[in-house]
CSV table of C-alpha atoms in Angstrom, one decimal:
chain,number,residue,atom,x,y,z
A,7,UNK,CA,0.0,0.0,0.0
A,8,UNK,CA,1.5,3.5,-0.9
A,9,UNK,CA,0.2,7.2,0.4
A,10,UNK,CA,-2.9,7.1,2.7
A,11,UNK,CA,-5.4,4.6,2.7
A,12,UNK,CA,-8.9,4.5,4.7
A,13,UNK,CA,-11.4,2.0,5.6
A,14,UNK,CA,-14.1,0.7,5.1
A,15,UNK,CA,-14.9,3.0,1.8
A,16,UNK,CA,-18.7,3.0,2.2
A,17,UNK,CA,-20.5,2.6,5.8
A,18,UNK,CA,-24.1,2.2,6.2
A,19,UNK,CA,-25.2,2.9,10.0
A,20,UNK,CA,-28.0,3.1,12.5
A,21,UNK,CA,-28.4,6.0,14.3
A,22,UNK,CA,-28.1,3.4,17.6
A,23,UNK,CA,-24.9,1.8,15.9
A,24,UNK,CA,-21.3,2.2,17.0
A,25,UNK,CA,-18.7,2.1,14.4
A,26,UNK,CA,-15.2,3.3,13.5
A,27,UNK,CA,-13.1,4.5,10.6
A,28,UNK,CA,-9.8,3.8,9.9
A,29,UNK,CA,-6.9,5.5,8.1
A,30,UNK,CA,-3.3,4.8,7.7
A,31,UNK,CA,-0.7,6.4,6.2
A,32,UNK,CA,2.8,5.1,4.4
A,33,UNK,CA,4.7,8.4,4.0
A,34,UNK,CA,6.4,8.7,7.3
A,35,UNK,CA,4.5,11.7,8.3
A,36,UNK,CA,4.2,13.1,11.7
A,37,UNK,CA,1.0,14.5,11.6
A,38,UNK,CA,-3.1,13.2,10.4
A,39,UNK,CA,-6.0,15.1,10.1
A,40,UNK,CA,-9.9,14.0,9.8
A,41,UNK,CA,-11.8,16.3,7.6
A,42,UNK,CA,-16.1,16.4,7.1
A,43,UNK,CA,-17.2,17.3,3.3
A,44,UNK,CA,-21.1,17.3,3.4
A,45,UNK,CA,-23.1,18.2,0.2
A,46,UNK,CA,-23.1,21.8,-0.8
A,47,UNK,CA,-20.7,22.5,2.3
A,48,UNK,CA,-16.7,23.3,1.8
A,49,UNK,CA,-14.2,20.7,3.3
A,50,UNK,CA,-14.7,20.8,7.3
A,51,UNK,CA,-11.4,20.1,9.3
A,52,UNK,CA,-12.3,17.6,11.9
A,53,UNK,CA,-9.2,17.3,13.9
A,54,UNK,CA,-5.7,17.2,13.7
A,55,UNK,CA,-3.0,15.0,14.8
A,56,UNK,CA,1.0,15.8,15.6
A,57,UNK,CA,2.8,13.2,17.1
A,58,UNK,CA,-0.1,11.6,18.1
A,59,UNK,CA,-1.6,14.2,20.6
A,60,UNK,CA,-4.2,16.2,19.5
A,61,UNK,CA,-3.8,20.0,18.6
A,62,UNK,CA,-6.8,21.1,17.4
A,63,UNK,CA,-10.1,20.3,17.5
A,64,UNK,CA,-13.0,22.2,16.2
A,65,UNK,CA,-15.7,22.4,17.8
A,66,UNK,CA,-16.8,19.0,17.0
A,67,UNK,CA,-20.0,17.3,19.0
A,68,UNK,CA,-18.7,14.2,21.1
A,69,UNK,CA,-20.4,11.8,19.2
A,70,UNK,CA,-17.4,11.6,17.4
A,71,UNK,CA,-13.6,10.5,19.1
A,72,UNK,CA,-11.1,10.4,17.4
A,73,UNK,CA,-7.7,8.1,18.4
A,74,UNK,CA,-4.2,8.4,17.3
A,75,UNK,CA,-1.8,5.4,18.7
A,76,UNK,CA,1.0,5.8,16.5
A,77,UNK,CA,2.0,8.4,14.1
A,78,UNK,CA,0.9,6.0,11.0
A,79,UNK,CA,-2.7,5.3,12.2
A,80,UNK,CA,-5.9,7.4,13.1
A,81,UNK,CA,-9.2,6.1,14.1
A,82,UNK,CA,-13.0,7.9,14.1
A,83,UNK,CA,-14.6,6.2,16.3
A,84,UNK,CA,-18.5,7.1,16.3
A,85,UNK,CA,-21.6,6.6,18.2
A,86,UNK,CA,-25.6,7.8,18.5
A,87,UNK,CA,-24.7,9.6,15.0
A,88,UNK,CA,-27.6,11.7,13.6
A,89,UNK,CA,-29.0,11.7,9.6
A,90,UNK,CA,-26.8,15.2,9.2
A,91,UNK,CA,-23.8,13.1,9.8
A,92,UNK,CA,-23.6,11.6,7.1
A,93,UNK,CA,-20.7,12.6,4.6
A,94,UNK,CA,-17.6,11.9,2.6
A,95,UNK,CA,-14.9,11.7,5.8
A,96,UNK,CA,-11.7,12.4,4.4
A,97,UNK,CA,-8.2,11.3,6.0
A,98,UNK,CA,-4.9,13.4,5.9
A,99,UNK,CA,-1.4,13.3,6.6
A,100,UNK,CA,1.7,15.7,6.5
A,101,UNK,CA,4.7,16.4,8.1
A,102,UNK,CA,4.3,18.3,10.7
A,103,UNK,CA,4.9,22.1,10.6
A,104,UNK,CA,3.6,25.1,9.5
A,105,UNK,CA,2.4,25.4,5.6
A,106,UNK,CA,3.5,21.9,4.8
A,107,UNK,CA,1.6,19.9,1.8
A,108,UNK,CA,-1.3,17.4,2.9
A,109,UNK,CA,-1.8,14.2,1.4
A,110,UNK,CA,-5.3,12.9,1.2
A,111,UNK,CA,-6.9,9.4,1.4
A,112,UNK,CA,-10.0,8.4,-0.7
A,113,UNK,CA,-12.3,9.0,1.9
A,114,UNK,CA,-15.3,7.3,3.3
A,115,UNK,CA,-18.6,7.8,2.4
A,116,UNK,CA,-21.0,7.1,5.8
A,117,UNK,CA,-24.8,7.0,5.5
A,118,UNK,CA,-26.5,7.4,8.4
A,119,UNK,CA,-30.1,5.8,8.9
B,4,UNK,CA,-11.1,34.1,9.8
B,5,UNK,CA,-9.9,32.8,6.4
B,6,UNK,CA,-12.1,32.2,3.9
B,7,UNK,CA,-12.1,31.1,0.6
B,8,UNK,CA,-14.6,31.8,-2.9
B,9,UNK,CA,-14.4,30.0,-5.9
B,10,UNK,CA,-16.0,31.1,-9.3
B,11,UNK,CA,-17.7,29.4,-11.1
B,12,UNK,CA,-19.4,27.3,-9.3
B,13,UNK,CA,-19.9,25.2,-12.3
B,14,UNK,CA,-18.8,25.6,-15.6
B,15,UNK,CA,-19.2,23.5,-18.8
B,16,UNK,CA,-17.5,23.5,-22.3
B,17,UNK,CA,-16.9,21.4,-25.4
B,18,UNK,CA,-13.5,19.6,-25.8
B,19,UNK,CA,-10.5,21.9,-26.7
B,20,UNK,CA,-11.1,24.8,-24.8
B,21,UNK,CA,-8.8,26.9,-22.8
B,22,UNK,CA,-10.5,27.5,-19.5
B,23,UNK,CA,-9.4,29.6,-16.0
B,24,UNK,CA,-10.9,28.8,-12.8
B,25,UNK,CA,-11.1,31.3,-10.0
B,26,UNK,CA,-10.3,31.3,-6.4
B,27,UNK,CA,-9.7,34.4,-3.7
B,28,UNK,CA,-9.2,33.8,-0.1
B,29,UNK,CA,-9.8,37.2,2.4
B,30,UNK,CA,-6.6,36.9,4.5
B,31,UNK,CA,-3.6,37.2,2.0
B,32,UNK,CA,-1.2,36.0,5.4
B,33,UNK,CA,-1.0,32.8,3.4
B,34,UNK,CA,2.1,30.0,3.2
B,35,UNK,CA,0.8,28.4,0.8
B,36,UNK,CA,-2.4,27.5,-2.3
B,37,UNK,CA,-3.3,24.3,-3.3
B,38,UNK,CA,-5.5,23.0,-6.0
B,39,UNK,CA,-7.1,20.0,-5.7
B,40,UNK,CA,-9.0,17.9,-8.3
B,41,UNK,CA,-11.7,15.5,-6.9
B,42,UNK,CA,-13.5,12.9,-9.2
B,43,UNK,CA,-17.4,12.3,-8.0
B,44,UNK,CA,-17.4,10.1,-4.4
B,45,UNK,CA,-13.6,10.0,-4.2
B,46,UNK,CA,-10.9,11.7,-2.6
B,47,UNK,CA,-8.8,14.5,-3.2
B,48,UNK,CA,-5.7,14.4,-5.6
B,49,UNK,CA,-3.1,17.6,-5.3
B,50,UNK,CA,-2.4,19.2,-8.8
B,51,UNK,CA,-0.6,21.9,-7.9
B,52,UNK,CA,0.7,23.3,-4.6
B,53,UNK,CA,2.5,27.3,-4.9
B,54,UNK,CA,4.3,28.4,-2.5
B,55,UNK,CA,3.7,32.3,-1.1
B,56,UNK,CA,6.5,33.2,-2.7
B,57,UNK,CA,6.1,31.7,-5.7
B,58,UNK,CA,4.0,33.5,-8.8
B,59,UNK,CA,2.8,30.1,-10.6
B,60,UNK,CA,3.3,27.3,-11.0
B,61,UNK,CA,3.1,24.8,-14.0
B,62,UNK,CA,2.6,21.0,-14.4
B,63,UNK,CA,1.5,20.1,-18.0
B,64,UNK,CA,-1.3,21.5,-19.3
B,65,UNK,CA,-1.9,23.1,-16.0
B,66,UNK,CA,-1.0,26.5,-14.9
B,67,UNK,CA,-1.7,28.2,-11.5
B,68,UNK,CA,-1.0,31.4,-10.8
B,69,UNK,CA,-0.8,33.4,-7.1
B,70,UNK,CA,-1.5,37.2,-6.3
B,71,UNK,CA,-1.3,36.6,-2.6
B,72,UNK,CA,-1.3,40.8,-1.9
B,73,UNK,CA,-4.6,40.6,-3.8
B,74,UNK,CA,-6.0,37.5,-2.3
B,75,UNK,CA,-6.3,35.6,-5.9
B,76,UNK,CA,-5.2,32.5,-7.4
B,77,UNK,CA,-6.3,31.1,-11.1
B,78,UNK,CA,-6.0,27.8,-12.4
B,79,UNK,CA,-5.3,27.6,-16.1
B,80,UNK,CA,-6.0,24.2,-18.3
B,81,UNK,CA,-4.9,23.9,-21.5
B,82,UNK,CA,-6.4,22.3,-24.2
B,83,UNK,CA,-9.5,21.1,-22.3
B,84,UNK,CA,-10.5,16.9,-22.7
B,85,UNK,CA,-13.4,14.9,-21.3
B,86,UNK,CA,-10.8,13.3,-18.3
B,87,UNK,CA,-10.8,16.7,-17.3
B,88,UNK,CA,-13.8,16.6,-15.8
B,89,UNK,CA,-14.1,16.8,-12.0
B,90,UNK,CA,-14.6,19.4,-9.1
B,91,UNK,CA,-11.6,21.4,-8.8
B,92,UNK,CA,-11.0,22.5,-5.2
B,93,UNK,CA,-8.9,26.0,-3.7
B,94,UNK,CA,-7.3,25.4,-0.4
B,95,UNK,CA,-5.3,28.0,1.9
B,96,UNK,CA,-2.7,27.1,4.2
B,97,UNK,CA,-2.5,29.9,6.6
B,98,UNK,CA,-2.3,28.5,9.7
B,99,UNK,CA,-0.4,25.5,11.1
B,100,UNK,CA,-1.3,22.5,9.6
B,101,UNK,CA,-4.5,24.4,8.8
B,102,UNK,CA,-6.2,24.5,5.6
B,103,UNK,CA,-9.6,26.1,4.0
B,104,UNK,CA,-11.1,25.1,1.3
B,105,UNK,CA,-13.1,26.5,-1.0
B,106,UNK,CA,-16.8,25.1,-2.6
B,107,UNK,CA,-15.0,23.8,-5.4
B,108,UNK,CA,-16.1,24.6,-9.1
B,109,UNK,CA,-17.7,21.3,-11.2
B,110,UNK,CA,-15.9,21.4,-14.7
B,111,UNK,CA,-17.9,19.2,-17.3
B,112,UNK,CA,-16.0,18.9,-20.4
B,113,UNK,CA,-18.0,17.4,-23.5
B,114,UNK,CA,-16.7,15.5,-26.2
């Protein structure tokens, strides 16, 4: 596998469900982002990632918790997700730093019933 | 706060064309502009990443310019074909490790 990959690519989910996403990244970057992109809406950063703690976080409702163990993997772990939840979640990586060039995964598309 | 416009939202011309997409951002403290290219349900590819420094820059038949005093960036594409077709997305990196994107403009190119 080469760049950043995510999984599962398509999640179909109850609003009672809990579930997780997973993204991994093979460029030896030190820092991964999760970013929203809802329909008519620009690209949402989630949160970010630097060497595995958490710098930034905006704003986003609990429902969602993110987990960094190591510097090549991020999680999204969700729970009691609402309809307006569901979106294209996009994974990113870079090297730490300020202005430095972020590598996207292929994203994956959650539906929430 | 940083944000970003891109016009048009959609645009849509026969194969061949020369076309220039539009993007301005309101806080010119940028370090950088990228333009992005996402096909329908997929994630984002990087065409072209200019430095604030830079002017353009140029990777085939694509050409991206910066005004960063001005708060403007254009995306040039040569020579328009039908694999051309996808959103094209604006993103700002003024921040660390922070960008903004723009809408994104849907470019249909027809045969």
């Amino acid at each position: 596998e080469t760049g950043v990959t995510q999984t599962p690519r398509h999640l179909v989910m109850g609003m009672t469900n809990k579930k997780s996403l997973k993204c991994e990244q093979h460029l030896g970057h030190n820092a991964m982002y999760w970013y929203k992109q809802s329909a008519k809406k620009p690209l949402e950063l989630m949160f970010v990632y630097s060497l595995e703690e958490r710098v930034e976080n905006n704003s986003v409702p609990s429902r969602f918790s993110p987990e960094c163990p190591n510097s090549s993997h991020l999680f999204l772990h969700l729970h009691t997700l609402q309809p307006e939840d569901s979106a294209l979640y996009l994974c990113a990586s870079s090297q730490r730093g300020w202005g430095n060039e972020q590598f996207f995964g292929p994203g994956t598309r959650l539906t929430v019933l | 706060k940083q944000e970003v416009t891109q016009i048009p939202a959609a645009l849509s011309v026969p194969e061949g064309e020369n076309l220039v997409l539009n993007c301005s951002f309101t806080d010119s403290a940028i370090y950088n502009l990228q333009w992005f290219r996402q096909d329908p349900g997929k994630g984002l590819t990087s065409l072209l990443l200019i430095q604030s420094s830079q002017r353009e820059q140029t990777s085939g038949r694509l050409n991206a310019s910066l005004d960063k005093s001005s708060g403007r960036s254009t995306l040039y594409i040569a020579a328009s074909q039908p694999g051309d077709s996808a959103t094209y997305l604006c993103a700002v990196n003024s921040g660390y490790s922070t960008l903004t994107f723009g809408k994104g403009t849907m470019l249909l190119v027809s045969p």
